[in-house]
PDB file of C-alpha atoms in Angstrom:
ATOM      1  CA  UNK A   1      -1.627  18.183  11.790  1.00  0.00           C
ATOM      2  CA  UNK A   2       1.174  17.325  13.924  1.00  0.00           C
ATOM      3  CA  UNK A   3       3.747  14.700  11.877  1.00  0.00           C
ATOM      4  CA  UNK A   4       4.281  11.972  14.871  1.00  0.00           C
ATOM      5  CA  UNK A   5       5.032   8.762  12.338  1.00  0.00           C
ATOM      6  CA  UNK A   6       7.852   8.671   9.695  1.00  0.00           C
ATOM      7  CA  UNK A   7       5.550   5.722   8.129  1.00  0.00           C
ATOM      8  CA  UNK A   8       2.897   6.088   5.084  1.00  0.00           C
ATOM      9  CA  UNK A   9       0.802   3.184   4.280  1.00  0.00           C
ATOM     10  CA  UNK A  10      -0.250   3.502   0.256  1.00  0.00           C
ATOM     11  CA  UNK A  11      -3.022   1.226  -1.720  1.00  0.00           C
ATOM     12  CA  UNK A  12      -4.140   3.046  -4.369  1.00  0.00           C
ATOM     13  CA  UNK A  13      -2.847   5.509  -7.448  1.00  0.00           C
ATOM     14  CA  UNK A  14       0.161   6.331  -5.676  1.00  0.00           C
ATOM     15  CA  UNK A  15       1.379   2.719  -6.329  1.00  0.00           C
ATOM     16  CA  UNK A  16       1.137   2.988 -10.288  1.00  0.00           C
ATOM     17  CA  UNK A  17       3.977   3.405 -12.531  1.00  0.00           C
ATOM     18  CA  UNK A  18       3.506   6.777 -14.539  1.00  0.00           C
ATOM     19  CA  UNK A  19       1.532   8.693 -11.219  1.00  0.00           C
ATOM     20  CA  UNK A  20       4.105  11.557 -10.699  1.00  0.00           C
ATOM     21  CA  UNK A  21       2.832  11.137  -6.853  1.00  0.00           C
ATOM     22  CA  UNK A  22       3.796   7.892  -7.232  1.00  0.00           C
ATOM     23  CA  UNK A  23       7.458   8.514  -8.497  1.00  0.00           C
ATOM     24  CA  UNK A  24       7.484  11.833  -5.664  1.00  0.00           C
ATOM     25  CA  UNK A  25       7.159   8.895  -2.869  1.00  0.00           C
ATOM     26  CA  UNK A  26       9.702   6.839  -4.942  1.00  0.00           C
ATOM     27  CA  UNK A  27      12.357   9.698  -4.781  1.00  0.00           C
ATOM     28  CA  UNK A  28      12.204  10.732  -0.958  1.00  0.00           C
ATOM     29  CA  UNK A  29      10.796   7.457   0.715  1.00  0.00           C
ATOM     30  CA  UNK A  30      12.352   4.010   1.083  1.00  0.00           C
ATOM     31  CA  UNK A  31      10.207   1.275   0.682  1.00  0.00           C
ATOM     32  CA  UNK A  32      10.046  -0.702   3.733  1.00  0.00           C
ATOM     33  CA  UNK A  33       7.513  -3.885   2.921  1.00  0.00           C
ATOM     34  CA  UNK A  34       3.465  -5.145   1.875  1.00  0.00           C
ATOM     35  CA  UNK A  35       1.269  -4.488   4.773  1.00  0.00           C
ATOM     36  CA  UNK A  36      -2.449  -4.963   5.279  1.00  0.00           C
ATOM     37  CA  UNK A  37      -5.057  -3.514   7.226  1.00  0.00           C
ATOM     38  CA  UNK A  38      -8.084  -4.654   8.581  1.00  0.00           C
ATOM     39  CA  UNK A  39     -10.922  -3.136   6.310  1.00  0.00           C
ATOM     40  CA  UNK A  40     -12.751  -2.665   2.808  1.00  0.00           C
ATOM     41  CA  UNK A  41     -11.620  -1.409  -0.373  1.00  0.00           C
ATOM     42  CA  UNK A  42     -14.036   0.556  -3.292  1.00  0.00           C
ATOM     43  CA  UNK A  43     -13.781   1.174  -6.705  1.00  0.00           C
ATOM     44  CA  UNK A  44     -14.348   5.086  -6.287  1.00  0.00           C
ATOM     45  CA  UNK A  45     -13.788   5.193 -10.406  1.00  0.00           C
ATOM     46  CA  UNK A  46     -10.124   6.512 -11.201  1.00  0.00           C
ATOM     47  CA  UNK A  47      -8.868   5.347  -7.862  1.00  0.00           C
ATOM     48  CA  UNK A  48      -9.982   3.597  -5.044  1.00  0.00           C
ATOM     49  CA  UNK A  49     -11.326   4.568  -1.239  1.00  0.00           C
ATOM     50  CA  UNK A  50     -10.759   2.756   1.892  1.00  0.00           C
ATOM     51  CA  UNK A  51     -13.077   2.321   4.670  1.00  0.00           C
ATOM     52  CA  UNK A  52     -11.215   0.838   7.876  1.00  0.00           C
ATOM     53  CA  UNK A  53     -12.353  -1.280  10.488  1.00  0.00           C
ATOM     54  CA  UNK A  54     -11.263  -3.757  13.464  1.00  0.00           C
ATOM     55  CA  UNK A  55     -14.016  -6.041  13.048  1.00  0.00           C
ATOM     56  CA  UNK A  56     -13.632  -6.521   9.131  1.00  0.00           C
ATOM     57  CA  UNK A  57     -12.938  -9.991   7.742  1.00  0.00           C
ATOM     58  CA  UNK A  58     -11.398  -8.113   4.965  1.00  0.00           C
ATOM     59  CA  UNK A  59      -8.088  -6.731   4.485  1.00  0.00           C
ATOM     60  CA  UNK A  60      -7.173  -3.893   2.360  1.00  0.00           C
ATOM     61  CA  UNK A  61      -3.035  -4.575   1.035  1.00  0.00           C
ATOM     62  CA  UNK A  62      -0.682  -2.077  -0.053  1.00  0.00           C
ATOM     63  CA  UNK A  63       2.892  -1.080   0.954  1.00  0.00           C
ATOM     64  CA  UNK A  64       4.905   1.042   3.482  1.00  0.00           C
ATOM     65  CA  UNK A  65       7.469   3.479   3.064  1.00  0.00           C
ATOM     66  CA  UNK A  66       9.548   5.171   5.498  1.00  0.00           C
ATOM     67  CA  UNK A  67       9.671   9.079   4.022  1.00  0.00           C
ATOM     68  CA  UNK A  68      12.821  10.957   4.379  1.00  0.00           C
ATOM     69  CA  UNK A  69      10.906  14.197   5.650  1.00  0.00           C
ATOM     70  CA  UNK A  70       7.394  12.972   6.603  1.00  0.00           C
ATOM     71  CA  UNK A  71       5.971  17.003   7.132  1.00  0.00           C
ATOM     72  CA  UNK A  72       7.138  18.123   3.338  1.00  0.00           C
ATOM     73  CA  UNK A  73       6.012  14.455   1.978  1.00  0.00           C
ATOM     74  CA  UNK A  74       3.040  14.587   3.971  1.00  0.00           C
ATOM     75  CA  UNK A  75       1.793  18.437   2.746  1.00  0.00           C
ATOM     76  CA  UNK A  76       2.757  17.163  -0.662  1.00  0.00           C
ATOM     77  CA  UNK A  77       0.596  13.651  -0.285  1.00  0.00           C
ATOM     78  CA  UNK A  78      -2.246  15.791   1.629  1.00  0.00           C
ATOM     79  CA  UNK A  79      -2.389  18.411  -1.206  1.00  0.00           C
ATOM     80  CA  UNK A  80      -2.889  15.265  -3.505  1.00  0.00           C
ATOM     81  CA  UNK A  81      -5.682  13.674  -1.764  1.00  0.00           C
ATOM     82  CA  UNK A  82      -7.409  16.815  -1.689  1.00  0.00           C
ATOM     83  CA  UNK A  83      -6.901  17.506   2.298  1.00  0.00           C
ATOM     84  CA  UNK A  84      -6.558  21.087   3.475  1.00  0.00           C
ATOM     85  CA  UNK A  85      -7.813  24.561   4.303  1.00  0.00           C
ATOM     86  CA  UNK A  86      -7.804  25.058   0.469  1.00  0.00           C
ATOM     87  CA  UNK A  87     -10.334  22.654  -0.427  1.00  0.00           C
ATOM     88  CA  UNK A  88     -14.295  22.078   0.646  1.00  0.00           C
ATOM     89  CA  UNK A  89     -15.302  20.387   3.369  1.00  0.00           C
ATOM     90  CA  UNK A  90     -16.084  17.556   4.235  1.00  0.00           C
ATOM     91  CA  UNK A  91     -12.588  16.136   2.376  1.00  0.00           C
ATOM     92  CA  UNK A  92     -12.873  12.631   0.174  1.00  0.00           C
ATOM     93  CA  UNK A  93      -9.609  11.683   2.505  1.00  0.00           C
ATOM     94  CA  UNK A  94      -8.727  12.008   5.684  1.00  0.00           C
ATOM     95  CA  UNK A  95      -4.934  11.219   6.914  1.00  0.00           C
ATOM     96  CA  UNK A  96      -4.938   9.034  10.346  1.00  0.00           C
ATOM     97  CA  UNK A  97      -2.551   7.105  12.127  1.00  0.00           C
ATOM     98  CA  UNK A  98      -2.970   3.456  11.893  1.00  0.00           C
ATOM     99  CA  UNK A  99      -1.226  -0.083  12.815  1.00  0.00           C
ATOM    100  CA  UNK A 100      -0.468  -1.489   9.389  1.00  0.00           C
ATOM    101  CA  UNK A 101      -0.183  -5.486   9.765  1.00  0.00           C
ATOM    102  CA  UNK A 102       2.881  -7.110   8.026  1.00  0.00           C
ATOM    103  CA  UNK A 103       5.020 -10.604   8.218  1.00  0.00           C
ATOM    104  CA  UNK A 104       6.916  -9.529  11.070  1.00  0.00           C
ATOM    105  CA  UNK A 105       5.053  -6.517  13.016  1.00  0.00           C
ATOM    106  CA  UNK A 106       2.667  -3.434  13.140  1.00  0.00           C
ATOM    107  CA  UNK A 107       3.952  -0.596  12.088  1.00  0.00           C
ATOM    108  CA  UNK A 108       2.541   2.402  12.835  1.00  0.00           C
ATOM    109  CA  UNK A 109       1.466   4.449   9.631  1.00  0.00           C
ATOM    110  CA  UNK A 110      -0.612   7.527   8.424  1.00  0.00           C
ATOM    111  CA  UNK A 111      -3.032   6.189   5.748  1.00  0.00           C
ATOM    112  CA  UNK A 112      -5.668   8.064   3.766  1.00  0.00           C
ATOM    113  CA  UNK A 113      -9.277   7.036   4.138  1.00  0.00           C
ATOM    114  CA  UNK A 114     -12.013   7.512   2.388  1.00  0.00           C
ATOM    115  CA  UNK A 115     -14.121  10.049   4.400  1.00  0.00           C
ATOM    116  CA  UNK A 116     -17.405   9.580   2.410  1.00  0.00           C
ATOM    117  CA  UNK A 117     -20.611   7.205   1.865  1.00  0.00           C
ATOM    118  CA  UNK A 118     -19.132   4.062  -0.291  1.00  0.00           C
ATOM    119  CA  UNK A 119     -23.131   2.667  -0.410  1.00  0.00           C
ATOM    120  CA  UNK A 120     -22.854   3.501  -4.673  1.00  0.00           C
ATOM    121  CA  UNK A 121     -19.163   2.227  -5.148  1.00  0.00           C
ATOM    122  CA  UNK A 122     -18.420  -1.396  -5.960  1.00  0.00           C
ATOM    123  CA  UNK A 123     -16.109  -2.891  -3.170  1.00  0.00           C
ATOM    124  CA  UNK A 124     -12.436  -4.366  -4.402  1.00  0.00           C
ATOM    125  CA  UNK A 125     -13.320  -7.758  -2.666  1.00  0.00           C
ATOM    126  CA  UNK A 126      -9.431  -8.580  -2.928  1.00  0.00           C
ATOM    127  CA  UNK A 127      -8.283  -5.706  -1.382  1.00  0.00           C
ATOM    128  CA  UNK A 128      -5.671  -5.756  -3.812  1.00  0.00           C
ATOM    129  CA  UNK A 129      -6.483  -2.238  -5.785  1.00  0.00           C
ATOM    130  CA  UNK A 130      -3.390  -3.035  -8.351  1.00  0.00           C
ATOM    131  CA  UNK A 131      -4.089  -6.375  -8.824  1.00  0.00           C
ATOM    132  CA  UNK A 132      -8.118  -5.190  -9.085  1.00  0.00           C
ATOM    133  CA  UNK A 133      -6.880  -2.838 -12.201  1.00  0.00           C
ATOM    134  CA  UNK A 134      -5.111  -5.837 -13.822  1.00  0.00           C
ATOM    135  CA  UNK A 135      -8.277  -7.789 -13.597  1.00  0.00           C
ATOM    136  CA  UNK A 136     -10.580  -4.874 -14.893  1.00  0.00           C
ATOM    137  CA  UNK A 137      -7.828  -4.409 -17.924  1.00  0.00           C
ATOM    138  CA  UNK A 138      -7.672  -8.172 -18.873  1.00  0.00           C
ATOM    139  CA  UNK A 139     -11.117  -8.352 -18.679  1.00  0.00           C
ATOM    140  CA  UNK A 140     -11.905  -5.604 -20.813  1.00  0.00           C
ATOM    141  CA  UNK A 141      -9.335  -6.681 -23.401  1.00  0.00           C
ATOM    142  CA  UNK A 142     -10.738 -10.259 -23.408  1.00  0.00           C
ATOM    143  CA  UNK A 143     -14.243  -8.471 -23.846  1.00  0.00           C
ATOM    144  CA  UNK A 144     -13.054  -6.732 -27.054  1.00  0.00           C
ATOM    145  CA  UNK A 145     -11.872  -9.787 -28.618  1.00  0.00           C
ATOM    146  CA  UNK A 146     -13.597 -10.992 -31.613  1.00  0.00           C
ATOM    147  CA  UNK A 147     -15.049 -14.285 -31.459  1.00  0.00           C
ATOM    148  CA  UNK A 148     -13.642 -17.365 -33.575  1.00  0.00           C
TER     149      UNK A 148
END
């Protein structure tokens, strides 16, 4: 796939402290700002999918980063979401080019969609898929309180 953006739009896993994808984006990209994007968000179970779409009232958030070599980053970041010649088809993701809303403009960006039926996955109502996995952990913890 030809590399025509510098831009990658992230929401998910590779936004968590600890993901060594996460800290690989850290090291060659520079983070540029939040963006949004028209769409839905699902709880997939360890990380999230997202379904785009113009006429959403939903918007799924995450952030932008400018990579320093977007076709090594990009193989790299494909090879992570499971995209290739070396794995079955269909993919879970595919990689697309997309206008990423933020404060000031649209940015251009690829983004990774989820390329499956979501109809058994919970949606992320926030769009928020870090601030979803706070939730979930606070309400688990509250959950294994004891009762006074």
């Amino acid at each position: 796939m030809e590399t025509t953006s510098q831009f990658l739009f992230v929401y998910g896993t590779l936004l968590q402290p600890g993901n060594e994808f996460a800290a690989y984006l850290n090291k060659h990209c520079k983070f540029i700002g939040d963006g949004r994007i028209r769409g839905r968000l699902y709880d997939i179970g360890q990380y999230p999918g997202a379904v785009i779409g113009n006429t959403e009232e939903r918007y799924i958030y995450g952030s932008i980063f400018m990579m320093d070599n977007p076709e090594t980053i990009l193989k790299v970041v494909d090879d992570y979401e499971g995209i290739g010649e070396l794995y079955n088809h269909p993919h879970e993701y595919i990689r697309e080019l997309v206008d990423i809303f933020t404060d000031n403009e649209d940015i251009n960006c690829w983004m990774y969609l989820y390329n499956l039926p979501v109809a058994a996955y919970n949606e992320i109502i926030t769009g928020d898929y870090i601030q979803y996995l706070k939730d979930t952990s606070a309400q688990n913890n509250a959950a294994k309180q004891p009762f006074k």
